[in-house]
Short mmCIF file of C-alpha atoms in Angstrom, two decimals:
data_model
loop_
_atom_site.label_atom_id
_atom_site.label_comp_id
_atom_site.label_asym_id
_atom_site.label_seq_id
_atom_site.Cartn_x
_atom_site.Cartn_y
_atom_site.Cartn_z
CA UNK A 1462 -82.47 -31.06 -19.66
CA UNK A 1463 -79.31 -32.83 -18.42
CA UNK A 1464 -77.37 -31.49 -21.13
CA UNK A 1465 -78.37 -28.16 -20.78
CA UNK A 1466 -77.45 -28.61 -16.66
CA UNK A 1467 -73.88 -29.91 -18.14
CA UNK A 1468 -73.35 -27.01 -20.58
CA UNK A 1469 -74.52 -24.18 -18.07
CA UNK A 1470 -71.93 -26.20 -14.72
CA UNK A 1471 -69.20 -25.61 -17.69
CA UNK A 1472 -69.95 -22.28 -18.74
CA UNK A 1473 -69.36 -21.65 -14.73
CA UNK A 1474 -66.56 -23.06 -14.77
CA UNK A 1475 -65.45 -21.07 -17.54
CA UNK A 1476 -66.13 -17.59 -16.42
CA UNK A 1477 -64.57 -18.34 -13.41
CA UNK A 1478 -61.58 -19.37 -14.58
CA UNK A 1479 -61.61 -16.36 -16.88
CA UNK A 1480 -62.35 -14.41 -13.95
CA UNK A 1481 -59.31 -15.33 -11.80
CA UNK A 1482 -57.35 -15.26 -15.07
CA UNK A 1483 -58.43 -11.40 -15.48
CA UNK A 1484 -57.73 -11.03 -11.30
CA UNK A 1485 -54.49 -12.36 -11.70
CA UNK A 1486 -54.02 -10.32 -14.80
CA UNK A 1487 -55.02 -7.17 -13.03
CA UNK A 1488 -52.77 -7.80 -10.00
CA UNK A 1489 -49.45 -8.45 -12.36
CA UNK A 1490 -50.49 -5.43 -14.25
CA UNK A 1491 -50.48 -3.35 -11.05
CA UNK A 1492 -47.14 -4.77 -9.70
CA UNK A 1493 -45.71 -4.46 -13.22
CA UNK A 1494 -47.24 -0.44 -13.02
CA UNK A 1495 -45.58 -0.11 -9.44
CA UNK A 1496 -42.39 -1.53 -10.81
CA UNK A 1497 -42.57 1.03 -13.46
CA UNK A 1498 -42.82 3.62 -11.16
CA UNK A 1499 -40.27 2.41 -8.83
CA UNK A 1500 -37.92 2.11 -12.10
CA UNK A 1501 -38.48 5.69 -12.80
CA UNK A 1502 -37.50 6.56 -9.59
CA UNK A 1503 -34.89 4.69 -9.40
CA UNK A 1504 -33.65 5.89 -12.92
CA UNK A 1505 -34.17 9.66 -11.92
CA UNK A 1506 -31.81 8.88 -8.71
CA UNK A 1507 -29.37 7.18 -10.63
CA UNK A 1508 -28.85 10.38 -12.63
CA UNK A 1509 -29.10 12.46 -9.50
CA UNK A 1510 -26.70 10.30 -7.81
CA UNK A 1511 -24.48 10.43 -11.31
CA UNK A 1512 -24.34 13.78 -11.25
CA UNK A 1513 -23.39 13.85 -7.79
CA UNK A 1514 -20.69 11.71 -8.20
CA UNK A 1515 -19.36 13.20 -10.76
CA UNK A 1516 -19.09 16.75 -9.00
CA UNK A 1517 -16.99 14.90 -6.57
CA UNK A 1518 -14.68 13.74 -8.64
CA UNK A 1519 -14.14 17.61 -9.77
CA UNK A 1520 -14.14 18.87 -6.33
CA UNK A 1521 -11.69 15.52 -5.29
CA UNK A 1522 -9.48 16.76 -8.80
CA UNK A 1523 -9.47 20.44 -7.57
CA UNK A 1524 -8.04 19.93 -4.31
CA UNK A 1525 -5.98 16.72 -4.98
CA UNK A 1526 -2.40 16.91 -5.64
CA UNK A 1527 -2.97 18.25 -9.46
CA UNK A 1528 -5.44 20.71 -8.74
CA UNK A 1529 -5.60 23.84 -6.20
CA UNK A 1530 -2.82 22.19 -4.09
CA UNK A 1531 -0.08 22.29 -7.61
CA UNK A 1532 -1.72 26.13 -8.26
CA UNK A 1533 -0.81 27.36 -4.83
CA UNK A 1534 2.74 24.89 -5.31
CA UNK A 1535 3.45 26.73 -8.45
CA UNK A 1536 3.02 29.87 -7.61
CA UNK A 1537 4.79 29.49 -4.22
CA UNK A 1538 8.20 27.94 -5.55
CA UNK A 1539 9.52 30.57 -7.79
CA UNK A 1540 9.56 32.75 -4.56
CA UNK A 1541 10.58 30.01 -2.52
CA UNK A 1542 13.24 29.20 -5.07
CA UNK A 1543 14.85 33.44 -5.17
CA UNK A 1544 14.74 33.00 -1.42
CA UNK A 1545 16.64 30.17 -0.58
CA UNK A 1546 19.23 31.12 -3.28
CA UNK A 1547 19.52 34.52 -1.70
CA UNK A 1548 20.11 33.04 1.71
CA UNK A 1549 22.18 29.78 0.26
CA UNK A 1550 24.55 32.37 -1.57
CA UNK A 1551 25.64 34.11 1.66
CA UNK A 1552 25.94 30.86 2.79
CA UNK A 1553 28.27 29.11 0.22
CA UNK A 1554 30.33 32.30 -0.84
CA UNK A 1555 27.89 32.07 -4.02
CA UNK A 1556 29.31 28.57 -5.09
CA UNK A 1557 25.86 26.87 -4.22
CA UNK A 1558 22.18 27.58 -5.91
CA UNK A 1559 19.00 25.08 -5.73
CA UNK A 1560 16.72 24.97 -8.75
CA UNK A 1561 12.80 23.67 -7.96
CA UNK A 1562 11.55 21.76 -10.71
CA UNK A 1563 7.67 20.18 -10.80
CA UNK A 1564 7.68 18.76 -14.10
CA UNK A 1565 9.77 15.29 -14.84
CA UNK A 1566 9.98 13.25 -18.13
CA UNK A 1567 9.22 9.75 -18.37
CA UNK A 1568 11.36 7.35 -20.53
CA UNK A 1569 7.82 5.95 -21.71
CA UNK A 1570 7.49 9.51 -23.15
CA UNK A 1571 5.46 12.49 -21.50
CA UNK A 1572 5.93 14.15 -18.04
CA UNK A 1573 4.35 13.93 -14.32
CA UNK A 1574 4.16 16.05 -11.81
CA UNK A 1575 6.99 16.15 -8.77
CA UNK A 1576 9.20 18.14 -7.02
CA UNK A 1577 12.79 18.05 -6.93
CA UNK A 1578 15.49 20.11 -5.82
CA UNK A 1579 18.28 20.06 -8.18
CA UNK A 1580 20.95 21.39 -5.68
CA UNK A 1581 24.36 23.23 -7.95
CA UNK A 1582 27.87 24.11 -7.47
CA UNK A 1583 31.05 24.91 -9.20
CA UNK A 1584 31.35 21.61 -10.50
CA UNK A 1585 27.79 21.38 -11.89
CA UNK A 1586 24.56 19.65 -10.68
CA UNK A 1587 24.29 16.45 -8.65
CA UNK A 1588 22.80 14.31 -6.48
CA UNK A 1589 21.96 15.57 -2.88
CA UNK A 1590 24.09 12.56 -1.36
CA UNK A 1591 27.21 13.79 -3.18
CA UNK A 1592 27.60 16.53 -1.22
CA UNK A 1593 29.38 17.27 2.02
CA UNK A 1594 27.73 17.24 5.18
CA UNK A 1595 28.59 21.11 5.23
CA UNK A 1596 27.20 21.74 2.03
CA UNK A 1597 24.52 19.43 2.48
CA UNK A 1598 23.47 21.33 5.81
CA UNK A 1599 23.39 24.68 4.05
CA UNK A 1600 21.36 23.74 1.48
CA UNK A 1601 18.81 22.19 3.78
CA UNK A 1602 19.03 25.21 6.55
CA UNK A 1603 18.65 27.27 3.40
CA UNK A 1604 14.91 25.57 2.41
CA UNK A 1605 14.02 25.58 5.88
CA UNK A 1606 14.45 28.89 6.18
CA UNK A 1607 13.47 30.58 2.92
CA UNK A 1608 9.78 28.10 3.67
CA UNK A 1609 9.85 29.48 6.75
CA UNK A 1610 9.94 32.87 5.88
CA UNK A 1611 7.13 32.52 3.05
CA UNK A 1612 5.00 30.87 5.55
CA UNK A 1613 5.65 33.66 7.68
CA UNK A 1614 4.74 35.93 5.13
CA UNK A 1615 1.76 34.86 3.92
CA UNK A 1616 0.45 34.31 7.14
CA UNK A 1617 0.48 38.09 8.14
CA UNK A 1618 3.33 36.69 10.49
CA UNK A 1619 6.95 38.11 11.75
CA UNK A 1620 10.13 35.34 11.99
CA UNK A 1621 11.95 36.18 15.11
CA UNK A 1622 13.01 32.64 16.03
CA UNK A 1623 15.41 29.84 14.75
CA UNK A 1624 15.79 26.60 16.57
CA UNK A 1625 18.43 24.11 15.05
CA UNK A 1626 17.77 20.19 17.04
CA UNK A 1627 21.54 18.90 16.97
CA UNK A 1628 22.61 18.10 13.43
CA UNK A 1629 26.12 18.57 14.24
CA UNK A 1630 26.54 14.83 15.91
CA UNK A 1631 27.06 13.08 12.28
CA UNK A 1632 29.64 15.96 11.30
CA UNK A 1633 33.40 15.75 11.58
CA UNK A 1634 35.00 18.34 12.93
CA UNK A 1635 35.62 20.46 9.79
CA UNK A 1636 31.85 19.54 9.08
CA UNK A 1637 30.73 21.38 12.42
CA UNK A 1638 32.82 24.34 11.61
CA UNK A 1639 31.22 24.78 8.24
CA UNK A 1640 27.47 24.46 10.38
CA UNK A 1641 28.47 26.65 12.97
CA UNK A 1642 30.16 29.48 10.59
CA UNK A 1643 26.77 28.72 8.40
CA UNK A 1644 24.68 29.97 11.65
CA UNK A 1645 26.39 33.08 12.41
CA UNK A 1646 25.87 34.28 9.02
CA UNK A 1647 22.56 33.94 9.09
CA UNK A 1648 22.26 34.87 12.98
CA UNK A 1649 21.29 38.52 12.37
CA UNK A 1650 18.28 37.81 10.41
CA UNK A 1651 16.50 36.86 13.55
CA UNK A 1652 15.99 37.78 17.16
CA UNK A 1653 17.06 34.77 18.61
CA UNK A 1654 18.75 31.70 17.24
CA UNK A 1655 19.04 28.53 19.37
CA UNK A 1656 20.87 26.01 18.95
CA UNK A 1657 20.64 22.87 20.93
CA UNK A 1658 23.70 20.36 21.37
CA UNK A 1659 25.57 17.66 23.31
CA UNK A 1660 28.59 18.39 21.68
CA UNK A 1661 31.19 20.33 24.49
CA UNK A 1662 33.18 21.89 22.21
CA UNK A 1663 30.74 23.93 20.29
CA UNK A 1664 29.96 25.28 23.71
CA UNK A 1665 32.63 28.34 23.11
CA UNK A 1666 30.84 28.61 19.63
CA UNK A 1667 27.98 30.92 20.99
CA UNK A 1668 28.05 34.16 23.14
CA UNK A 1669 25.63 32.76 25.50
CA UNK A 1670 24.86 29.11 26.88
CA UNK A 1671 22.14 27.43 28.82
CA UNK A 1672 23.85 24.07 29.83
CA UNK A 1673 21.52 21.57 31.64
CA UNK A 1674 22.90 19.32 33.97
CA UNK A 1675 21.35 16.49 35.60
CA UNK A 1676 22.37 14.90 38.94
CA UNK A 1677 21.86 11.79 40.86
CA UNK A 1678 19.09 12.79 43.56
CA UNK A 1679 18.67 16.26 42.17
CA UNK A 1680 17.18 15.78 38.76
CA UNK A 1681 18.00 18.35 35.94
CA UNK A 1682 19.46 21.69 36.22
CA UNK A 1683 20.30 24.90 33.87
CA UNK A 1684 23.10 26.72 34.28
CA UNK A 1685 22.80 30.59 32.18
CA UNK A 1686 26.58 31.99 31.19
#
């Protein structure tokens, strides 16, 4: 009878063990289900996210510097380029031309994209710094104006105004007469150039002057002759 007391306490013993073994069972089997789940979520926004990402980096490619932005640069310089040629020509008695190249090699082989302005003369090309502060100052009025005028255009827009900021300080005195004879032939392109100087003796340079003054007690004032 005590035996059969002993064998039936284990037996207990057993099937509850084997019960919280088959609890415990069950509850990792549901975590490891809900972790399934979760992974298959997670795995479906992963791709979702990839995907994403990846039309990002098209959209960041198409308007970065070698997408959209080089289309509209390409097919803006040739007609930038004719411009300021047309303008620099009247400008240097047709000694001068500037060439707008996008494309340079590398001495490892290949090419990247750029933009330099090969600037020409008589004598052949070379660097910008090589050339005169006259000739230098054509070339650049030349680009400034020829952009401005494509902006102008393609904005629906008319150019009526130039406004040259000094520029003349750093010039010697043959340099400012080579600036000042470049702005009168390029004055009757627009309906008003102004020019703006400290320099007295380019005063007599322009048919009409608006000299500001400034004195002690007074502050500034303009003077129209």
């Amino acid at each position: 009878m005590r035996s059969l007391a002993q064998t039936s306490e284990r037996a207990r013993k057993d099937w509850e063990r084997a019960r919280d073994q088959k609890v415990g069972a069950e509850q990792r089997l549901s975590a490891l289900e809900a972790l399934e789940t979760t992974h298959k979520e997670r795995s479906q926004q992963l791709i979702e996210v990839r995907e994403q990402a990846a039309r990002y980096r098209h959209l960041q490619d198409a308007f970065g510097p070698k997408g959209i932005q080089a289309m509209i640069i390409e097919a803006a310089l040739p007609e930038l380029e004719t411009e300021a040629n047309r303008l620099l020509s009247r400008l240097s008695d047709g000694r001068m031309s500037v060439r707008l190249e996008t494309q340079r090699e590398l001495k490892t082989g290949g090419t990247r994209e750029t933009l330099d302005i090969i600037i020409s003369d008589e004598l052949g090309s070379r660097p910008y710094e090589l050339y005169s502060g006259g000739e230098a100052f054509r070339a650049d009025l030349a680009m400034r104006i020829a952009l401005s005028r494509l902006l102008a255009r393609r904005a629906g827009a008319a150019l009526q105004t130039l406004f040259i900021d000094e520029g003349f300080g750093t010039q010697d005195a043959h340099g400012r007469e080579n600036l000042v004879e470049a702005i009168h032939m390029i004055k009757d392109e627009f309906a008003l150039v102004l020019v703006i100087t400290h320099i007295d003796e380019l005063k007599d340079q322009f048919p009409v002057r608006i000299q500001v003054v400034k004195e002690d007690g007074v502050g500034s004032r303009y003077f129209v002759s």
